[in-house]
CSV table of C-alpha atoms and ligand atoms in Angstrom, one decimal:
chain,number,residue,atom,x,y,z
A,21,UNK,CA,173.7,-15.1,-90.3
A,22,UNK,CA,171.3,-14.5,-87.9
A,23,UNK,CA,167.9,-16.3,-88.2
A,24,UNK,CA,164.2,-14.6,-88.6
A,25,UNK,CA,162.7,-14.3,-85.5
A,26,UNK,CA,158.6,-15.3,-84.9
A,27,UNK,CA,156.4,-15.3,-82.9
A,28,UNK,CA,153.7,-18.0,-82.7
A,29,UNK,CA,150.3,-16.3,-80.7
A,30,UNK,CA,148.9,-19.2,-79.6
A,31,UNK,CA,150.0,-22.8,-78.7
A,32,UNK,CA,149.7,-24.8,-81.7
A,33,UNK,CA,150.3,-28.6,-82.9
A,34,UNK,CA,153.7,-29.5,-81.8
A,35,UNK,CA,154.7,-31.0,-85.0
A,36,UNK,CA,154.2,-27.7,-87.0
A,37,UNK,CA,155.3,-25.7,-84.0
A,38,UNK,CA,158.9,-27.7,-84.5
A,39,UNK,CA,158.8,-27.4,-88.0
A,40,UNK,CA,159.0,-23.4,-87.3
A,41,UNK,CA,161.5,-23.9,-85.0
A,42,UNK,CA,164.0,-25.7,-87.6
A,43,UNK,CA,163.6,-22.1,-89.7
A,44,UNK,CA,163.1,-19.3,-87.2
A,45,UNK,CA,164.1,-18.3,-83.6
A,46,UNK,CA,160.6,-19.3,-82.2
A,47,UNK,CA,158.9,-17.6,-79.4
A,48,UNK,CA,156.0,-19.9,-78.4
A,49,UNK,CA,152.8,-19.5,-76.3
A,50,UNK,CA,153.0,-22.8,-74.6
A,51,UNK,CA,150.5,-21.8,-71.7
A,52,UNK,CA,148.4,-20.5,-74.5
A,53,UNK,CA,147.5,-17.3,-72.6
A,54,UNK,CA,145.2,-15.0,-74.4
A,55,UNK,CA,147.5,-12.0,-74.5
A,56,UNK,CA,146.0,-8.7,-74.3
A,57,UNK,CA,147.1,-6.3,-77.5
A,58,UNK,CA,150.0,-4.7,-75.4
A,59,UNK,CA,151.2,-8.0,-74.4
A,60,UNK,CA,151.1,-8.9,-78.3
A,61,UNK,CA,152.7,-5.8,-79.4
A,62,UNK,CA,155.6,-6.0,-76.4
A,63,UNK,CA,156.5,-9.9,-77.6
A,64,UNK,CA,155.8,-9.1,-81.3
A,65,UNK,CA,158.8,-6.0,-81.4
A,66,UNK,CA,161.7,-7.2,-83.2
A,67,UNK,CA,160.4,-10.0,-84.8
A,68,UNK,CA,159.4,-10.6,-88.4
A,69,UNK,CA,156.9,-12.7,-88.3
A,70,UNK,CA,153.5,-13.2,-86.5
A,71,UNK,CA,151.1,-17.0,-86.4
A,72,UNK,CA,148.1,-16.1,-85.8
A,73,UNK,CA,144.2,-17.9,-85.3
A,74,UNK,CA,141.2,-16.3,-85.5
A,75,UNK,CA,141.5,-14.0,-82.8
A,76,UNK,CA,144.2,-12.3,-81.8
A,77,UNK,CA,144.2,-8.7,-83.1
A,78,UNK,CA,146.8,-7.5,-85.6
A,79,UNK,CA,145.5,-3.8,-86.0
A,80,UNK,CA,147.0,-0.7,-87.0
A,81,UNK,CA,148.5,0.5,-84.0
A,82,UNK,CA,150.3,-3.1,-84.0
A,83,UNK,CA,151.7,-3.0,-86.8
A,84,UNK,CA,152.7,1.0,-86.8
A,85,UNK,CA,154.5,-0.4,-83.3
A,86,UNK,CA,156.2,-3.3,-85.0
A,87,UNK,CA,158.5,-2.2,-87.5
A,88,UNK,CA,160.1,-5.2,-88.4
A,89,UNK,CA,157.1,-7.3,-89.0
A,90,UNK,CA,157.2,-8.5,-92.8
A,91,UNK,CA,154.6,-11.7,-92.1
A,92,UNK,CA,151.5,-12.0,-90.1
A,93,UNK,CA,150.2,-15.7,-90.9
A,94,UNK,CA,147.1,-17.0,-89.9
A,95,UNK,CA,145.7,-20.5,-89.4
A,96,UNK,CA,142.2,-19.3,-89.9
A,97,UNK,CA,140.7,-18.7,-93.2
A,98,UNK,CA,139.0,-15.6,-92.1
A,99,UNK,CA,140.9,-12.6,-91.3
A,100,UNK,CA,138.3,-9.9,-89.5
A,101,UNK,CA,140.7,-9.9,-87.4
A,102,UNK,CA,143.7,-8.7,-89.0
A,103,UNK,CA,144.0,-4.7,-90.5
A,104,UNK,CA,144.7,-6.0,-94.1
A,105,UNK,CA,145.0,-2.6,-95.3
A,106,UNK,CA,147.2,-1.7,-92.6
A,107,UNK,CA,149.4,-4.8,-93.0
A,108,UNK,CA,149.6,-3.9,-96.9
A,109,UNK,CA,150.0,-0.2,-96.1
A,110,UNK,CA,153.7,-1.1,-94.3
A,111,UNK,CA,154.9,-3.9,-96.9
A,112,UNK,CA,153.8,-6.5,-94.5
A,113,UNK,CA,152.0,-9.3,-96.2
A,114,UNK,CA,149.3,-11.2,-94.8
A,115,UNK,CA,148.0,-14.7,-95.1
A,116,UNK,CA,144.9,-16.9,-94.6
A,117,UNK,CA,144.3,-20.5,-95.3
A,118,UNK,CA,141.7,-21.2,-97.7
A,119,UNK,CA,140.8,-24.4,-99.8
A,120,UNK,CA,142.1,-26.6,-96.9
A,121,UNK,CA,139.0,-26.6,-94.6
A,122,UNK,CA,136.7,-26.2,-97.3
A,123,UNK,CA,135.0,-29.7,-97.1
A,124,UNK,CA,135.3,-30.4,-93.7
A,125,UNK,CA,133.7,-26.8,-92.8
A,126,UNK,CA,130.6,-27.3,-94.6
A,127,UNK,CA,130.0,-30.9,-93.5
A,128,UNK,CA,130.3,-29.2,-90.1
A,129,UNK,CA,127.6,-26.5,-91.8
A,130,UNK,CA,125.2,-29.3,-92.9
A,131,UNK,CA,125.3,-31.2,-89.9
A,132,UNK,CA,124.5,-28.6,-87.8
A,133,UNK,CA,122.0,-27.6,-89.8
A,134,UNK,CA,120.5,-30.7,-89.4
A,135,UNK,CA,120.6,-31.0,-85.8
A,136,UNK,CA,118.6,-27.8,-85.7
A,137,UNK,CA,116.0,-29.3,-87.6
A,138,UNK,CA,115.6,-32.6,-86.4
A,139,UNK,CA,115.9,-31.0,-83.1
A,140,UNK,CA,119.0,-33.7,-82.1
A,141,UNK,CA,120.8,-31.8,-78.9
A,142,UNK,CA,117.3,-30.7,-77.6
A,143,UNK,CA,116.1,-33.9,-77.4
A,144,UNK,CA,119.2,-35.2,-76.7
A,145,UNK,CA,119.3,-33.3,-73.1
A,146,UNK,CA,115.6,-34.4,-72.9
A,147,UNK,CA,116.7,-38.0,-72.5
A,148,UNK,CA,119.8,-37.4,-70.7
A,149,UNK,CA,117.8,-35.4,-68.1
A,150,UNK,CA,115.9,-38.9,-67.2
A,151,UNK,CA,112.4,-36.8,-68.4
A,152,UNK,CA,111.7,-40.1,-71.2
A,153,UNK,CA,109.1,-42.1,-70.6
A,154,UNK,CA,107.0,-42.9,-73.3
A,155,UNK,CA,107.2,-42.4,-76.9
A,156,UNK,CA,104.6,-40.1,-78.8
A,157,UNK,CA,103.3,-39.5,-82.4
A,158,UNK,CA,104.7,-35.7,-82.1
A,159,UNK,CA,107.7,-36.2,-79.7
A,160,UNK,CA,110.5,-33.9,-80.7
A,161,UNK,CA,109.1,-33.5,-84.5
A,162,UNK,CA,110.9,-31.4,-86.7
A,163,UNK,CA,111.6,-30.2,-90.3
A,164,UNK,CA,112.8,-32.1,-92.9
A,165,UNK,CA,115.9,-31.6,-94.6
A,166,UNK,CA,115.3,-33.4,-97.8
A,167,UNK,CA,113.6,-32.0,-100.6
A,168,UNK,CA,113.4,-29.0,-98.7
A,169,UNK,CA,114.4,-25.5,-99.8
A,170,UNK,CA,118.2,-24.7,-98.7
A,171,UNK,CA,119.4,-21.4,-98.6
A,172,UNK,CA,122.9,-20.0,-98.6
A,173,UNK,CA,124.0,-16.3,-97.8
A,174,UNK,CA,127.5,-16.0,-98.7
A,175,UNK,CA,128.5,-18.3,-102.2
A,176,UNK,CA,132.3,-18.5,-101.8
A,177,UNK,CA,134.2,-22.2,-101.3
A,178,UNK,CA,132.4,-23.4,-98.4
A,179,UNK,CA,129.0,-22.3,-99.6
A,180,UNK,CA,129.1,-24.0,-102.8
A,181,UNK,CA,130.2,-27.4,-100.6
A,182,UNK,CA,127.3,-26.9,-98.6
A,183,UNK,CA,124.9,-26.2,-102.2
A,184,UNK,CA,126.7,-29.2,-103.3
A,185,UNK,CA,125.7,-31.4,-100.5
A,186,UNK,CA,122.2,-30.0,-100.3
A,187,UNK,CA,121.7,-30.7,-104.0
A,188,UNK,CA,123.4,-33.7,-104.8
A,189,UNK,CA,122.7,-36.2,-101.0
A,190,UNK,CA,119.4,-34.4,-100.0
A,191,UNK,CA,117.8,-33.4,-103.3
A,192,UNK,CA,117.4,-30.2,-101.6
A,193,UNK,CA,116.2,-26.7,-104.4
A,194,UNK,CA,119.3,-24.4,-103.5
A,195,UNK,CA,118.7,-20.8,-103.4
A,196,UNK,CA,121.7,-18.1,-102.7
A,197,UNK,CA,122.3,-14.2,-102.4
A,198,UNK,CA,125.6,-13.1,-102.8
A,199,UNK,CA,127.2,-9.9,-104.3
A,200,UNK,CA,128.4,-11.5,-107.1
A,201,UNK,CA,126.6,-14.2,-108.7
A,202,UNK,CA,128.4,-17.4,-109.7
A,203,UNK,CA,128.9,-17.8,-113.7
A,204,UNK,CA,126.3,-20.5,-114.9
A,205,UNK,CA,129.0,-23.4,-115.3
A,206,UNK,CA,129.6,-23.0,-111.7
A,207,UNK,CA,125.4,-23.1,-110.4
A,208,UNK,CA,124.5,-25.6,-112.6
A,209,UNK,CA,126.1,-29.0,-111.0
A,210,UNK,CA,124.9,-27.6,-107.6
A,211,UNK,CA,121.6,-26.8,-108.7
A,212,UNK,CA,122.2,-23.2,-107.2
A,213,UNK,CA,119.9,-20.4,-107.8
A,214,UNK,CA,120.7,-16.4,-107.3
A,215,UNK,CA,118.1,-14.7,-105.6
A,216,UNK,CA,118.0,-11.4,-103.6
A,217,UNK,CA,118.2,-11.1,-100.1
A,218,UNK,CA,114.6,-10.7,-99.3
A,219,UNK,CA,113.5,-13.6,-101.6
A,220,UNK,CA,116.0,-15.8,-100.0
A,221,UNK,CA,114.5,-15.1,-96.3
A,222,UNK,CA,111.4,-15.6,-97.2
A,223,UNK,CA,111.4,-18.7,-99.2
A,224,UNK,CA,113.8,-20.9,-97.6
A,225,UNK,CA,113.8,-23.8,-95.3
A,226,UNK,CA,117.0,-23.8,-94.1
A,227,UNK,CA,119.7,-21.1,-94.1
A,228,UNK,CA,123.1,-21.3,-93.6
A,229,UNK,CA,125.5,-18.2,-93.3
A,230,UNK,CA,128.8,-17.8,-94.6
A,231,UNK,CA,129.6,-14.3,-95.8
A,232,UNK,CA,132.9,-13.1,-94.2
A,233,UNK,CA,132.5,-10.3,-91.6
A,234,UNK,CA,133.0,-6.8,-92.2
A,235,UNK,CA,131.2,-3.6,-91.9
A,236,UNK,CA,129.2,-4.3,-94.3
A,237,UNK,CA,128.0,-7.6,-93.3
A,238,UNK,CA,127.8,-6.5,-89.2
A,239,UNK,CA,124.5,-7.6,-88.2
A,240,UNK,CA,123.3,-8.7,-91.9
A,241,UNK,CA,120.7,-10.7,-90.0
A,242,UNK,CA,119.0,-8.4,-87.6
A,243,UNK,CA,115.3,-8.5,-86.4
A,244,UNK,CA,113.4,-7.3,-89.6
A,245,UNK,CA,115.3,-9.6,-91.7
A,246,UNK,CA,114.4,-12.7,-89.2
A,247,UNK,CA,110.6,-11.6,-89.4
A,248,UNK,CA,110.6,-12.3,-93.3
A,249,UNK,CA,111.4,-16.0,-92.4
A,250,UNK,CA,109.3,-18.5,-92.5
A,251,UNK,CA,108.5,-19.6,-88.7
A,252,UNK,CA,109.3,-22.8,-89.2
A,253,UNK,CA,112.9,-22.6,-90.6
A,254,UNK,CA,116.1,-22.6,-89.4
A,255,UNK,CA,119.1,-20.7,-89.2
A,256,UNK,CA,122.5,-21.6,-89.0
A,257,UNK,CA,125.7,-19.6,-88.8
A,258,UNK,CA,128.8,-20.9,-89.8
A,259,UNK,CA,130.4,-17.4,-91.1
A,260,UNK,CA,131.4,-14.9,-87.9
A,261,UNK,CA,129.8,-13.6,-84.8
A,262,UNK,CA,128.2,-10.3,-85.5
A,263,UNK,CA,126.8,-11.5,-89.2
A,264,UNK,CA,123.7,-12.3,-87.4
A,265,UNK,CA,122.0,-10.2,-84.1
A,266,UNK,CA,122.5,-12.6,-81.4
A,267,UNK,CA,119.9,-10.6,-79.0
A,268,UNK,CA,117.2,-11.0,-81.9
A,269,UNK,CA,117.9,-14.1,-83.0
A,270,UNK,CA,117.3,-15.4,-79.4
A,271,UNK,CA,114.1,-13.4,-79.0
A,272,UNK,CA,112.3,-14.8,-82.7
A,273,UNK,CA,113.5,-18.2,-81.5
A,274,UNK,CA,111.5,-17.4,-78.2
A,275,UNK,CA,109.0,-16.3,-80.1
A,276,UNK,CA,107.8,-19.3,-82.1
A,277,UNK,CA,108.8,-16.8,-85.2
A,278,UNK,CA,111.7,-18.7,-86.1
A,279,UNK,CA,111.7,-22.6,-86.1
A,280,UNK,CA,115.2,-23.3,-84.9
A,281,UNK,CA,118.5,-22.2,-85.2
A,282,UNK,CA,122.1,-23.5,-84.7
A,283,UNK,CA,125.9,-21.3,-84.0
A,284,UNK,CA,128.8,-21.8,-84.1
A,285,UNK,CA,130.3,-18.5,-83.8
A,286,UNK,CA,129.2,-15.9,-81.8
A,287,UNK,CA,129.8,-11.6,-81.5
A,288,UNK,CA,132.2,-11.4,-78.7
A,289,UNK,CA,132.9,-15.0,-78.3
A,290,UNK,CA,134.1,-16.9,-76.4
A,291,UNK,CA,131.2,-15.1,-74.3
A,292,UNK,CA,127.9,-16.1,-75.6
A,293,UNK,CA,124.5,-13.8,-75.6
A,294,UNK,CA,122.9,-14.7,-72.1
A,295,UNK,CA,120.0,-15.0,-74.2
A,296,UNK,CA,120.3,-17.6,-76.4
A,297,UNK,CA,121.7,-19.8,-73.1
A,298,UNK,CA,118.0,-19.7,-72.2
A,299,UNK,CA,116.4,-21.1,-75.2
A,300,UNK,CA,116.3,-24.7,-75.9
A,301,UNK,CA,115.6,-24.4,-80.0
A,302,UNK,CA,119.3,-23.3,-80.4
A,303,UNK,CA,121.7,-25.8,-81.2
A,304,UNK,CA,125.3,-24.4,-79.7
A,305,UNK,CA,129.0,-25.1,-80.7
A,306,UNK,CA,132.1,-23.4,-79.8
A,307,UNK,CA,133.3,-22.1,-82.9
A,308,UNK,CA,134.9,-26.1,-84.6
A,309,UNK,CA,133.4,-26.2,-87.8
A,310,UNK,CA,136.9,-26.6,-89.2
A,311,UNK,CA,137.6,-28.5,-86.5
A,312,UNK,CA,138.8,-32.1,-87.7
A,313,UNK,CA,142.4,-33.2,-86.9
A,314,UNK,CA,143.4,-33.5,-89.9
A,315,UNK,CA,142.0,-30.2,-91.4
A,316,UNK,CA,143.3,-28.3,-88.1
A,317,UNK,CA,146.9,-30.0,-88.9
A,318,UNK,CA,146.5,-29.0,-92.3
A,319,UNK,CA,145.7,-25.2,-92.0
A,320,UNK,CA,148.3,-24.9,-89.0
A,321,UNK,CA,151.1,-26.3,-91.9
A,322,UNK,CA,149.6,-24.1,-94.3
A,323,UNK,CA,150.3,-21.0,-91.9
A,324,UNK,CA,153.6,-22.7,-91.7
A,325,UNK,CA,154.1,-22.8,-95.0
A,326,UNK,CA,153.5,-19.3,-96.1
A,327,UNK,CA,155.7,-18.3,-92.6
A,328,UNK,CA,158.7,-20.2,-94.1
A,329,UNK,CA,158.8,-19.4,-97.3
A,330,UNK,CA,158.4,-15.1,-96.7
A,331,UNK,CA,160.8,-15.0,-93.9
A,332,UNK,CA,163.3,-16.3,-96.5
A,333,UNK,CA,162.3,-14.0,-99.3
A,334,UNK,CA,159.7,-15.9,-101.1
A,335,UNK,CA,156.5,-16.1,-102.1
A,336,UNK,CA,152.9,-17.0,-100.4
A,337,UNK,CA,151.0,-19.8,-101.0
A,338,UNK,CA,147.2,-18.1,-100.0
A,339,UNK,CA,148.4,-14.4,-99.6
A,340,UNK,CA,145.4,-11.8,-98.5
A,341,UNK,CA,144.9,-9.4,-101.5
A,342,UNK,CA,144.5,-5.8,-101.0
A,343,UNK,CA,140.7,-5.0,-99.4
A,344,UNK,CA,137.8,-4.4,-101.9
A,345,UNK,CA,135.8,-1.4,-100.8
A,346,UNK,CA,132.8,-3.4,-99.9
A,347,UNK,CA,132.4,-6.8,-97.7
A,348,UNK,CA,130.8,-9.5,-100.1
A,349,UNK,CA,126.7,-10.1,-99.0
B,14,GLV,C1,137.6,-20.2,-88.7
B,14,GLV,O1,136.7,-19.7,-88.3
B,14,GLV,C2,138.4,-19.8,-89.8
B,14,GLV,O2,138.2,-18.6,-90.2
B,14,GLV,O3,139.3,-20.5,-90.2
């Protein structure tokens, strides 16, 4: 009997990457060259199933030139980057991998948030650059993250780990705006408030961004939005590139309109808005929030997982449901 064939997009742990192998007939990406779409859909033809990260683009014209694709698996727990309805539209089922990064995610999503407001990088390079030489009642003061008034857009899994963190270790009042509220039982051990958008900006502290992206959320945090903010709070996006506009963001932070602001994932990354390169109140990752080893072993197996077990005519573990009509804000 001849085996399912995959491919795997990217190069990925080798452990997982043999795991696969023991199943499928594996094509791998050990040079890990970012293919363009035509070089995805010219490897993908023939084969059944697809791992994919966060990037590489599984649209409609894919899939319409891949028949035999039953499977596209990703790594990532956000899937912007996959046509779900597509996918769904030719039996092909798509998954994600939720719960696993959850914790690790927003401890990335606090930490950052608290290098933005303690100013840690900034001053950081200040030292590093040999410009130290005396200390100073105001050197390098910043905002202070307990007690203070934390704000969450987006109140799925990661942003009720960040709520819980904010409430429980920082005795932080935690405000959120999402499109659907959370039933009572679930805001009331991490102190989480639903607000609207506009009472959020204007009365938090600290926000932290972690809708998913969609057309509904593209640019959720453009210039008027930043100008209801209070000028000395920060921002911090966790969520997707695009959520928030880059070009404004970099101007109000400029500005002296926003207090600080930290990214890890930017709109057409890996390139990054020349602009915010420029400004020094911006702390700047290269999209790791899940990035500990043993959360990036565990989503890769959970890709695996799911791979495995429809290939051979069973059922997901995290399977994408079918698109709501609406990205959730
Ligand atoms: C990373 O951004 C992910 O969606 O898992």
């Amino acid at each position: 009997m001849t085996r399912p064939s995959l491919l795997i997009a990217r190069r990925i742990f080798p452990a997982v990457a043999e795991r696969l192998a023991v199943h499928f007939d594996v094509e791998t990406n050990d040079a890990d060259t970012l293919w363009s779409r035509e070089e995805l859909i010219q490897r993908l033809r023939g084969k059944q199933g697809v791992f994919v990260t966060t990037g590489e683009p599984i649209d409609a014209a894919l899939v319409a030139a891949c028949p035999e694709l039953k499977a596209v698996c990703s790594m990532a727990v956000g899937y912007n980057n996959i046509d779900v309805a597509a996918c769904h539209a030719r039996g092909i089922t798509v998954t994600n991998a939720p719960d696993v990064l959850t914790e690790t995610t927003a401890d990335f999503g606090f930490a950052l948030m608290m290098a933005a407001a303690r100013r840690i990088p900034e001053s950081e390079h200040f030292l590093r650059s040999g410009a130290w030489t005396k200390w100073a009642p105001d050197f390098f003061v910043g905002a202070d993250v307990h007690g203070a008034t934390l704000g969450i857009l987006g109140m799925g899994r990661i942003g009720q780990a960040i709520a819980r963190r904010g409430h429980l270790g920082f005795g932080m009042n935690v405000l959120y705006h999402n499109r659907s509220r959370l039933a009572p039982e679930a805001e009331a051990p991490i102190g989480a408030r639903w607000v609207d958008k506009a009472t959020l900006l204007a009365e938090v502290d600290h926000l932290v961004i972690v809708v998913p992206y969609g057309p509904a959320s593209h640019h959720l945090i453009a210039a008027a939005d930043l100008a209801q903010m209070k000028p000395t709070a920060t921002l911090t996006n966790i969520a997707r590139g695009g959520v928030v506009d880059d070009a404004a963001l970099a101007m109000a932070l400029r500005s002296g309109q926003l207090g600080a602001a930290a990214l890890d994932v930017f709109e057409g990354e890996p390139a990054v808005h020349p602009a915010l390169l420029g400004v020094s109140n911006v702390v700047l990752t290269p999209h790791i929030a899940s990035a500990s080893l043993p959360t990036r072993l565990a989503m890769a197996q959970l890709a695996a997982d799911n791979l495995i077990a429809l290939l051979n005519g069973g059922e997901a573990k995290t399977p994408v449901p079918a698109p709501k009509p609406a990205a959730s804000t």
